[in-house]
Short mmCIF file of C-alpha atoms and ligand atoms in Angstrom, two decimals:
data_model
loop_
_atom_site.label_atom_id
_atom_site.label_comp_id
_atom_site.label_asym_id
_atom_site.label_seq_id
_atom_site.Cartn_x
_atom_site.Cartn_y
_atom_site.Cartn_z
CA MET A 1028 55.79 125.66 7.22
CA SER A 1029 59.27 127.11 7.55
CA GLN A 1030 62.11 124.81 7.10
CA ILE A 1031 63.52 123.38 10.29
CA ASP A 1032 67.02 124.42 11.59
CA LEU A 1033 69.39 122.00 9.71
CA GLU A 1034 72.09 122.78 12.29
CA PRO A 1035 72.68 120.23 15.09
CA VAL A 1036 71.88 121.69 18.57
CA LYS A 1037 74.48 124.00 19.39
CA GLY A 1038 77.82 122.51 20.59
CA THR A 1039 76.46 119.07 19.53
CA ARG A 1040 77.58 117.11 16.52
CA ASP A 1041 76.17 115.02 13.75
CA PHE A 1042 78.09 111.79 12.79
CA TYR A 1043 77.69 111.38 8.93
CA PRO A 1044 79.35 107.92 7.86
CA ASP A 1045 82.65 109.62 7.25
CA ASP A 1046 82.60 110.79 10.81
CA MET A 1047 81.32 107.70 12.33
CA ARG A 1048 84.10 105.73 10.64
CA PHE A 1049 86.70 107.61 12.84
CA ARG A 1050 84.55 107.16 16.02
CA THR A 1051 83.95 103.47 15.33
CA TRP A 1052 88.03 103.15 14.80
CA LEU A 1053 88.75 104.89 17.92
CA PHE A 1054 86.30 103.45 20.03
CA GLY A 1055 87.72 99.99 18.87
CA HIS A 1056 90.90 100.87 19.96
CA MET A 1057 89.62 101.84 23.14
CA ARG A 1058 87.79 98.58 23.74
CA ASP A 1059 90.56 96.36 22.84
CA ILE A 1060 93.23 98.02 25.15
CA ALA A 1061 90.82 97.96 27.91
CA ARG A 1062 89.69 94.28 27.36
CA SER A 1063 93.45 93.29 26.84
CA MET A 1064 93.97 94.67 30.58
CA GLY A 1065 90.78 92.74 32.11
CA TYR A 1066 88.37 95.67 32.05
CA GLU A 1067 84.87 94.76 31.61
CA GLU A 1068 82.51 97.03 29.73
CA TYR A 1069 79.65 98.57 31.46
CA ASP A 1070 77.28 101.70 30.92
CA ALA A 1071 74.34 103.64 32.64
CA CYS A 1072 71.71 105.74 31.19
CA VAL A 1073 72.58 109.45 29.91
CA LEU A 1074 69.90 110.53 32.36
CA GLU A 1075 70.95 110.80 35.75
CA HIS A 1076 69.72 112.27 39.11
CA ALA A 1077 71.02 115.83 39.29
CA ASP A 1078 71.87 115.60 42.95
CA LEU A 1079 74.84 113.35 41.83
CA TYR A 1080 76.44 116.34 40.31
CA ILE A 1081 75.83 119.08 42.63
CA ARG A 1082 78.85 119.65 44.83
CA LYS A 1083 79.24 122.14 47.69
CA ALA A 1084 82.84 122.58 46.74
CA GLY A 1085 81.95 124.89 43.84
CA ASP A 1086 83.03 122.37 40.83
CA GLU A 1087 82.38 124.01 37.41
CA ILE A 1088 80.64 120.96 36.40
CA THR A 1089 78.04 121.74 38.61
CA ARG A 1090 77.21 124.91 36.86
CA GLN A 1091 77.18 123.21 33.37
CA LEU A 1092 74.61 120.79 33.75
CA TYR A 1093 71.99 120.29 31.31
CA ASP A 1094 69.48 119.74 33.91
CA PHE A 1095 65.61 119.88 34.10
CA THR A 1096 62.63 118.88 36.01
CA ASP A 1097 60.60 116.01 34.50
CA LYS A 1098 56.98 115.44 34.38
CA GLY A 1099 57.18 113.42 37.88
CA ASP A 1100 58.99 116.66 39.42
CA ARG A 1101 62.32 114.76 39.54
CA HIS A 1102 65.51 116.98 39.02
CA LEU A 1103 67.46 115.18 36.38
CA SER A 1104 70.63 115.97 34.30
CA LEU A 1105 72.19 114.63 31.14
CA ARG A 1106 75.41 113.13 32.64
CA PRO A 1107 78.38 115.64 32.31
CA GLU A 1108 80.86 112.76 33.30
CA LEU A 1109 80.15 108.96 34.07
CA THR A 1110 82.17 108.94 37.41
CA PRO A 1111 79.35 109.50 39.99
CA SER A 1112 77.01 106.95 38.01
CA LEU A 1113 79.89 104.43 38.37
CA ALA A 1114 79.98 105.34 42.36
CA ARG A 1115 76.26 105.06 42.49
CA MET A 1116 76.26 101.53 40.52
CA VAL A 1117 79.15 100.27 42.94
CA MET A 1118 77.14 101.42 45.93
CA ALA A 1119 73.80 99.97 44.72
CA LYS A 1120 75.62 96.31 44.58
CA GLY A 1121 77.22 96.91 47.89
CA ALA A 1122 78.59 93.78 49.29
CA ALA A 1123 77.69 91.69 46.45
CA LEU A 1124 80.31 93.17 44.25
CA ALA A 1125 83.52 91.04 44.90
CA LEU A 1126 86.11 93.81 44.73
CA PRO A 1127 88.29 94.59 43.03
CA VAL A 1128 86.75 95.15 39.68
CA ARG A 1129 88.01 96.79 36.57
CA TRP A 1130 85.54 98.65 34.47
CA PHE A 1131 85.37 100.75 31.36
CA ALA A 1132 82.94 102.50 29.39
CA ILE A 1133 82.64 104.98 26.43
CA PRO A 1134 79.64 107.47 27.55
CA GLN A 1135 78.49 110.27 25.70
CA CYS A 1136 78.46 113.28 28.10
CA PHE A 1137 77.08 116.61 28.06
CA ARG A 1138 78.32 119.81 29.51
CA TYR A 1139 76.82 123.34 28.98
CA GLU A 1140 80.22 125.15 28.38
CA GLU A 1141 81.81 127.57 25.80
CA THR A 1142 82.49 125.84 22.76
CA GLN A 1143 86.04 126.14 21.78
CA ARG A 1144 88.84 124.60 20.11
CA GLY A 1145 88.64 120.56 21.32
CA ARG A 1146 85.61 121.50 23.56
CA LYS A 1147 81.99 121.06 22.82
CA ARG A 1148 78.70 120.71 24.54
CA GLU A 1149 78.64 116.97 23.86
CA HIS A 1150 81.52 114.40 23.68
CA PHE A 1151 82.44 110.93 24.06
CA GLN A 1152 84.93 110.00 26.89
CA TRP A 1153 86.63 106.50 27.22
CA ASN A 1154 86.55 105.80 31.01
CA MET A 1155 88.66 102.97 32.61
CA ASP A 1156 88.38 102.75 36.44
CA ALA A 1157 89.70 100.28 39.05
CA VAL A 1158 87.55 99.83 42.14
CA GLY A 1159 88.98 98.55 45.19
CA ILE A 1160 92.60 99.00 44.54
CA ALA A 1161 94.26 101.21 47.17
CA SER A 1162 97.87 100.95 45.54
CA VAL A 1163 99.02 103.53 43.09
CA ALA A 1164 99.70 100.50 41.02
CA ALA A 1165 96.27 101.01 39.61
CA GLU A 1166 97.20 104.44 38.59
CA ALA A 1167 100.29 103.29 36.60
CA GLU A 1168 98.29 100.47 34.95
CA LEU A 1169 95.62 103.16 33.73
CA MET A 1170 98.27 105.57 32.68
CA SER A 1171 99.69 102.48 30.40
CA ALA A 1172 96.35 102.03 28.93
CA GLN A 1173 96.29 105.61 27.82
CA ALA A 1174 99.77 105.48 26.51
CA GLU A 1175 98.71 102.41 24.57
CA LEU A 1176 95.77 104.37 22.97
CA CYS A 1177 97.93 107.23 22.01
CA ARG A 1178 100.40 104.84 20.51
CA ARG A 1179 97.80 102.83 18.64
CA VAL A 1180 96.30 106.12 16.99
CA GLY A 1181 99.68 107.14 15.70
CA LEU A 1182 101.36 109.39 18.55
CA LYS A 1183 105.12 108.85 19.11
CA LEU A 1184 105.86 108.15 22.66
CA ASP A 1185 109.64 107.10 22.25
CA GLY A 1186 112.25 108.70 24.61
CA GLU A 1187 112.76 112.46 24.70
CA GLN A 1188 110.84 112.72 21.51
CA SER A 1189 107.64 111.70 23.14
CA GLU A 1190 104.75 113.79 21.55
CA VAL A 1191 102.49 113.10 24.56
CA VAL A 1192 103.35 113.72 28.25
CA TRP A 1193 101.63 112.81 31.52
CA ARG A 1194 101.42 115.80 33.86
CA VAL A 1195 100.91 113.96 37.27
CA SER A 1196 100.40 115.29 41.08
CA ASN A 1197 99.00 114.00 44.22
CA ARG A 1198 96.44 116.21 45.96
CA GLN A 1199 97.74 114.64 49.12
CA VAL A 1200 100.81 116.77 48.87
CA LEU A 1201 99.06 119.75 49.12
CA GLY A 1202 96.47 118.33 51.45
CA HIS A 1203 99.13 117.61 54.18
CA PHE A 1204 100.91 120.80 53.87
CA LEU A 1205 97.52 122.71 54.28
CA ALA A 1206 96.08 120.71 56.90
CA GLY A 1207 99.23 121.92 58.88
CA MET A 1208 97.50 125.39 58.39
CA GLY A 1209 94.16 124.03 59.42
CA ILE A 1210 92.86 123.75 55.90
CA ASP A 1211 91.16 120.46 55.43
CA GLY A 1212 87.95 118.51 54.58
CA GLU A 1213 85.37 120.52 52.67
CA LEU A 1214 87.61 123.54 52.52
CA PHE A 1215 90.29 121.78 51.01
CA ALA A 1216 88.21 120.44 48.15
CA ALA A 1217 87.07 124.06 47.59
CA VAL A 1218 90.61 125.37 47.63
CA CYS A 1219 91.66 122.76 45.16
CA VAL A 1220 88.67 123.76 42.66
CA LEU A 1221 89.89 127.39 42.88
CA ILE A 1222 93.49 126.68 42.34
CA ASP A 1223 92.56 124.62 39.17
CA LYS A 1224 91.64 128.08 37.80
CA ARG A 1225 95.17 128.98 38.10
CA GLY A 1226 96.50 130.05 34.39
CA LYS A 1227 92.93 131.12 33.53
CA ILE A 1228 92.93 134.05 36.11
CA SER A 1229 95.86 135.63 37.56
CA ASP A 1230 97.63 134.83 40.80
CA ALA A 1231 96.44 138.28 42.22
CA GLU A 1232 93.01 137.24 41.41
CA LEU A 1233 93.21 133.67 42.76
CA SER A 1234 94.46 135.25 46.15
CA ILE A 1235 91.42 137.42 46.32
CA GLU A 1236 89.03 134.21 45.63
CA LEU A 1237 90.99 132.04 48.26
CA GLY A 1238 90.59 135.01 50.63
CA LYS A 1239 86.86 134.75 50.03
CA ILE A 1240 86.80 131.26 51.29
CA GLY A 1241 88.80 131.89 54.35
CA VAL A 1242 92.51 131.55 53.18
CA ASP A 1243 94.60 134.51 53.96
CA GLU A 1244 97.00 135.87 51.84
CA ALA A 1245 100.14 134.49 53.60
CA LYS A 1246 98.65 131.09 53.20
CA ALA A 1247 97.63 131.73 49.68
CA ALA A 1248 101.32 132.71 48.61
CA ARG A 1249 102.53 129.55 50.03
CA ILE A 1250 100.00 127.40 48.24
CA LEU A 1251 101.13 129.15 44.99
CA ALA A 1252 104.65 128.78 45.51
CA LEU A 1253 104.05 125.00 46.18
CA LEU A 1254 102.06 124.74 42.85
CA ASP A 1255 105.44 125.89 41.02
CA VAL A 1256 107.14 122.78 42.23
CA ARG A 1257 108.55 120.21 39.19
CA GLY A 1258 109.95 116.93 39.72
CA LEU A 1259 110.23 114.57 42.54
CA ASP A 1260 113.75 115.97 43.67
CA GLN A 1261 112.50 119.55 43.96
CA LEU A 1262 109.44 118.13 45.77
CA ALA A 1263 111.43 116.57 48.34
CA THR A 1264 113.22 119.74 49.14
CA GLN A 1265 109.69 121.31 49.80
CA VAL A 1266 107.75 118.75 52.07
CA PRO A 1267 108.92 116.24 54.63
CA THR A 1268 110.14 112.91 53.35
CA ASP A 1269 106.93 111.04 54.67
CA ASN A 1270 104.36 113.39 53.03
CA PRO A 1271 102.01 110.80 51.94
CA GLY A 1272 101.61 112.43 48.48
CA LEU A 1273 105.32 112.42 48.00
CA VAL A 1274 105.56 108.88 48.97
CA ALA A 1275 102.83 108.05 46.64
CA LEU A 1276 104.25 109.79 43.77
CA ARG A 1277 107.67 107.90 44.41
CA GLU A 1278 105.93 104.59 44.44
CA LEU A 1279 104.07 105.63 41.11
CA MET A 1280 107.23 106.13 39.39
CA ASP A 1281 108.38 102.66 40.08
CA PHE A 1282 105.26 101.08 38.99
CA ALA A 1283 105.39 103.20 35.76
CA ALA A 1284 108.75 102.15 35.18
CA SER A 1285 107.78 98.43 35.19
CA LEU A 1286 105.20 99.47 32.77
CA GLY A 1287 107.80 101.11 30.51
CA ILE A 1288 105.92 104.53 30.77
CA ASP A 1289 108.16 106.58 33.30
CA HIS A 1290 109.77 108.59 30.83
CA LEU A 1291 106.38 110.17 29.90
CA ILE A 1292 105.79 111.33 33.25
CA ARG A 1293 106.32 114.81 34.66
CA ILE A 1294 105.56 115.32 38.12
CA ASP A 1295 104.15 118.91 38.25
CA LEU A 1296 102.33 120.04 41.11
CA SER A 1297 100.08 122.73 39.29
CA VAL A 1298 97.95 119.85 38.15
CA ILE A 1299 95.07 119.74 40.45
CA ARG A 1300 92.15 119.09 38.30
CA GLY A 1301 88.59 120.78 38.59
CA LEU A 1302 86.52 118.00 40.14
CA SER A 1303 86.32 118.36 43.91
CA TYR A 1304 86.12 114.52 44.57
CA TYR A 1305 89.79 113.63 43.87
CA THR A 1306 91.62 112.63 46.97
CA GLY A 1307 95.02 111.49 45.47
CA THR A 1308 96.97 111.02 42.50
CA VAL A 1309 95.62 113.46 39.98
CA TRP A 1310 96.85 113.59 36.26
CA GLU A 1311 96.16 115.17 32.69
CA VAL A 1312 97.70 113.99 29.48
CA PHE A 1313 98.91 116.63 26.98
CA ALA A 1314 100.31 116.70 23.54
CA SER A 1315 103.53 118.33 23.19
CA ALA A 1316 103.48 118.14 19.71
CA GLY A 1317 101.20 120.64 17.91
CA THR A 1318 99.44 123.59 19.31
CA PHE A 1319 96.60 122.05 20.95
CA ARG A 1320 97.39 123.03 24.66
CA ARG A 1321 94.37 121.82 26.52
CA ALA A 1322 94.35 118.25 28.33
CA ILE A 1323 93.40 115.68 26.10
CA ALA A 1324 92.73 113.24 28.93
CA GLY A 1325 92.55 113.22 32.74
CA GLY A 1326 92.22 111.18 35.69
CA GLY A 1327 92.55 110.62 39.45
CA ARG A 1328 92.09 108.64 42.59
CA TYR A 1329 88.59 109.51 44.51
CA ASP A 1330 88.67 107.26 47.30
CA ARG A 1331 85.74 109.15 49.13
CA LEU A 1332 83.32 109.63 46.29
CA CYS A 1333 81.03 107.07 47.63
CA GLU A 1334 81.27 108.12 51.09
CA GLN A 1335 80.51 111.73 49.80
CA LEU A 1336 77.41 110.00 48.36
CA GLY A 1337 76.26 108.70 51.75
CA GLY A 1338 77.86 105.16 51.38
CA THR A 1339 81.12 103.79 52.84
CA ALA A 1340 84.44 104.94 51.42
CA ILE A 1341 85.87 102.64 48.69
CA PRO A 1342 89.38 102.98 46.91
CA MET A 1343 88.48 104.09 43.40
CA VAL A 1344 90.64 105.61 40.40
CA GLY A 1345 90.09 106.15 36.80
CA PHE A 1346 90.43 108.35 33.97
CA GLY A 1347 88.24 109.80 31.02
CA PHE A 1348 89.85 110.19 27.49
CA GLY A 1349 87.66 112.29 25.31
CA ASP A 1350 87.21 111.63 21.66
CA ILE A 1351 87.19 115.32 20.51
CA PRO A 1352 90.82 116.46 21.69
CA ILE A 1353 92.60 113.41 20.28
CA ALA A 1354 91.06 114.24 16.89
CA GLU A 1355 92.09 117.70 17.06
CA VAL A 1356 95.62 116.71 17.65
CA LEU A 1357 95.65 113.97 15.03
CA THR A 1358 94.36 116.29 12.55
CA GLU A 1359 96.78 119.01 13.10
CA LEU A 1360 99.63 116.45 12.99
CA GLY A 1361 98.30 115.04 9.77
CA ARG A 1362 97.70 111.51 11.32
CA MET A 1363 93.98 111.25 10.98
CA PRO A 1364 93.65 107.54 9.62
CA LYS A 1365 92.54 107.12 6.20
CA LEU A 1366 89.63 104.77 6.49
CA GLY A 1367 88.04 103.19 3.80
CA ARG A 1368 84.07 102.49 3.46
CA GLY A 1369 84.73 98.84 4.03
CA PHE A 1370 82.69 97.63 0.78
CA ASP A 1371 84.06 94.60 -0.92
CA ASP A 1372 81.73 93.95 -3.68
CA VAL A 1373 79.17 95.76 -5.86
CA VAL A 1374 76.73 93.52 -8.03
CA TYR A 1375 75.44 95.72 -11.00
CA PRO A 1376 72.10 94.44 -12.64
CA MET A 1377 71.81 96.47 -15.80
CA GLY A 1378 68.11 96.10 -16.00
CA ALA A 1379 65.32 95.62 -13.40
CA LYS A 1380 64.91 92.03 -15.15
CA GLN A 1381 68.37 91.16 -13.49
CA PHE A 1382 67.53 92.49 -9.96
CA THR A 1383 66.54 89.04 -8.65
CA VAL A 1384 69.70 87.43 -9.63
CA ALA A 1385 71.63 90.06 -8.50
CA ASN A 1386 70.21 89.58 -5.09
CA ARG A 1387 70.94 85.80 -5.20
CA ILE A 1388 74.59 86.69 -5.98
CA ALA A 1389 74.67 89.46 -3.04
CA ARG A 1390 73.42 86.69 -0.53
CA HIS A 1391 76.06 83.95 -1.75
CA LEU A 1392 78.94 86.63 -1.23
CA ARG A 1393 77.58 87.95 2.03
CA ALA A 1394 77.45 84.42 3.20
CA GLN A 1395 81.14 84.26 2.52
CA GLY A 1396 81.56 87.21 4.70
CA ARG A 1397 81.83 90.02 2.09
CA SER A 1398 80.31 93.40 2.42
CA VAL A 1399 78.11 93.63 -0.68
CA THR A 1400 75.91 96.24 -2.08
CA VAL A 1401 73.43 95.87 -5.20
CA ASP A 1402 73.65 98.93 -7.70
CA TYR A 1403 69.83 99.23 -8.46
CA SER A 1404 70.31 102.67 -9.97
CA LEU A 1405 70.23 101.45 -13.57
CA ARG A 1406 72.73 104.09 -14.41
CA ARG A 1407 75.16 103.86 -17.18
CA PHE A 1408 78.08 101.35 -16.70
CA LYS A 1409 80.72 104.10 -16.50
CA HIS A 1410 78.94 105.69 -13.67
CA VAL A 1411 78.46 102.47 -11.90
CA VAL A 1412 82.12 101.66 -12.19
CA GLN A 1413 83.20 105.08 -11.09
CA ARG A 1414 80.93 104.88 -8.17
CA ALA A 1415 82.16 101.44 -7.05
CA GLU A 1416 85.79 102.53 -7.12
CA ASP A 1417 85.34 105.87 -5.30
CA ASP A 1418 83.37 103.58 -2.78
CA GLY A 1419 86.64 101.41 -2.61
CA ALA A 1420 85.02 98.32 -3.60
CA ALA A 1421 87.51 95.61 -4.94
CA ARG A 1422 85.07 93.80 -7.34
CA LEU A 1423 82.20 94.85 -9.65
CA PHE A 1424 79.70 91.88 -10.74
CA ILE A 1425 78.08 92.97 -13.98
CA LEU A 1426 74.90 91.29 -14.76
CA GLY A 1427 73.66 92.37 -18.44
CA GLY A 1428 70.54 90.58 -20.19
CA ASP A 1429 72.99 88.62 -22.42
CA GLU A 1430 75.09 87.38 -19.48
CA VAL A 1431 72.16 86.21 -17.52
CA ALA A 1432 70.85 84.30 -20.50
CA LYS A 1433 74.28 82.54 -21.19
CA GLY A 1434 74.02 81.52 -17.35
CA VAL A 1435 77.25 83.65 -16.35
CA CYS A 1436 78.28 87.08 -14.80
CA LYS A 1437 81.05 89.47 -15.58
CA VAL A 1438 83.58 89.92 -12.78
CA ARG A 1439 85.62 93.04 -12.98
CA LEU A 1440 88.47 93.76 -10.50
CA LEU A 1441 88.45 97.30 -9.53
CA GLY A 1442 91.23 99.81 -9.16
CA ALA A 1443 94.55 99.64 -10.88
CA GLU A 1444 94.21 96.15 -12.20
CA ARG A 1445 90.54 96.36 -14.06
CA VAL A 1446 90.89 92.65 -15.23
CA GLU A 1447 87.43 91.19 -16.29
CA ASN A 1448 86.31 87.46 -16.59
CA GLU A 1449 83.31 85.66 -16.79
CA VAL A 1450 82.11 83.43 -13.79
CA GLN A 1451 79.32 80.63 -14.14
CA LEU A 1452 76.13 81.94 -12.03
CA ALA A 1453 75.85 78.57 -10.62
CA GLU A 1454 79.09 79.27 -8.86
CA LEU A 1455 77.79 82.32 -7.35
CA GLY A 1456 74.61 80.83 -6.15
CA ALA A 1457 72.53 82.24 -8.51
P1 HAM B 312 87.30 115.63 32.84
O1 HAM B 312 88.75 115.94 32.89
O2 HAM B 312 86.33 116.62 33.30
O3 HAM B 312 87.41 114.30 33.80
O4 HAM B 312 87.07 114.79 31.44
C1 HAM B 312 88.01 114.12 30.92
C2 HAM B 312 88.27 114.21 29.52
O5 HAM B 312 86.91 114.30 28.75
C3 HAM B 312 88.98 115.49 29.15
O6 HAM B 312 90.38 115.37 29.30
C4 HAM B 312 88.60 115.73 27.57
O7 HAM B 312 89.48 114.76 26.78
C5 HAM B 312 87.34 114.98 27.77
N1 HAM B 312 86.23 116.26 27.77
C6 HAM B 312 85.61 116.75 28.89
N2 HAM B 312 84.78 117.62 28.58
C7 HAM B 312 84.74 117.92 27.41
C8 HAM B 312 84.28 118.80 26.38
N3 HAM B 312 83.36 119.93 26.85
N4 HAM B 312 84.40 118.70 25.15
C9 HAM B 312 85.40 117.77 24.79
N5 HAM B 312 85.81 116.88 25.43
C10 HAM B 312 85.72 117.04 26.81
C11 HAM B 312 86.19 113.66 34.06
O8 HAM B 312 85.03 113.74 33.50
C12 HAM B 312 86.30 112.36 34.92
N6 HAM B 312 85.12 111.94 35.37
C13 HAM B 312 87.28 111.47 34.49
C14 HAM B 312 87.55 110.36 35.67
C15 HAM B 312 87.09 109.18 35.54
N7 HAM B 312 88.05 110.49 36.66
C16 HAM B 312 88.29 109.22 37.29
N8 HAM B 312 87.26 108.33 36.50
#
């Protein structure tokens, strides 16, 4: 038989223990932060009904599905994101769910897209979502959680020197502007999906695409001009003071100030996001240090997703924060954490006859909460010491035939100290 392919499926990753340590460390911070803010963990199955992701507005995600028909003729898909599953779960509970709820998850997601820097076909995504909160106070809270993660993983967020910025807009700014031109509902969602492509395609191409869905050249030009607006002051000169998007952005800045994150926010009308379900605030997090120019996280308000899925509208807002882009940024800035293997002690029986005593010592130490391996290799002493040191262990318990006969064990402190002393086996539970 020819050898199997040793590479993981294109665009997916294997997690060797070295990789897994980073993942566990990162997820640990995500869980800690979410819990500290009263968010409860949930999950759904990675397999979902494909219908959940099939949207008329032309979302790219619909074309990126890992979908198939199962043996029962169901059209299923690996989840490309968790938000529609959350909406489904909230709808399934109906009135039994006492709102508001704050939930978080760290789902693995699959998208059939071109692999490139920071982008793969499989990724994990920290999600925090608030369900049943209409105020943009929820947005500010969620952004502060993202900021806390950035801080904890070692990025600087102070003053002008911040290495991360939040580019924030509100679809209602554009929504209201376009409603005045007769563009609303599904057409508005489709316009959003198209203008999210700005930068990837030229403005001229964008105008042609907008023309195809019925937005004429003059309207397209006005849309593109609005997308160039930066900052609340400039925005206030472009739309009426009662534009609900402008009002919401002003409010959001006040809430952000109360959470100490207003200095991180840049109002930027070019942020639209590629998912058609967003209805209000939309934001993306970017690293300003280094050369990684894609969003490291993104979020938004989607108050009508449940309605679009056949239920009643519920205010919902949340974000997704991937594990791949942040690792990319930390690697480039030389901030990847140095994570030890977490081994405390190695017990070294020098012959097979000492295995049982070694096991008893290991049990005793583990009961004290230590992480202990027994080195059954029967290799020469210097190899065992070397391996234990490489593994980051603090102590080596040496059990030769002579020691066991005397009822003792040699305990060597590893690393720089290398001090050795004898301990009675009885004290080690053996
Ligand atoms: P999204 O912008 O599609 O939003 O993804 C959120 C984040 O997931 C991205 O900023 C990035 O960190 C990561 N991500 C997405 N696709 C990939 C990929 N192919 N490779 C690596 N990382 C990726 C959503 O998915 C929304 N459902 C987020 C959300 C939650 N909105 C409200 N609640």
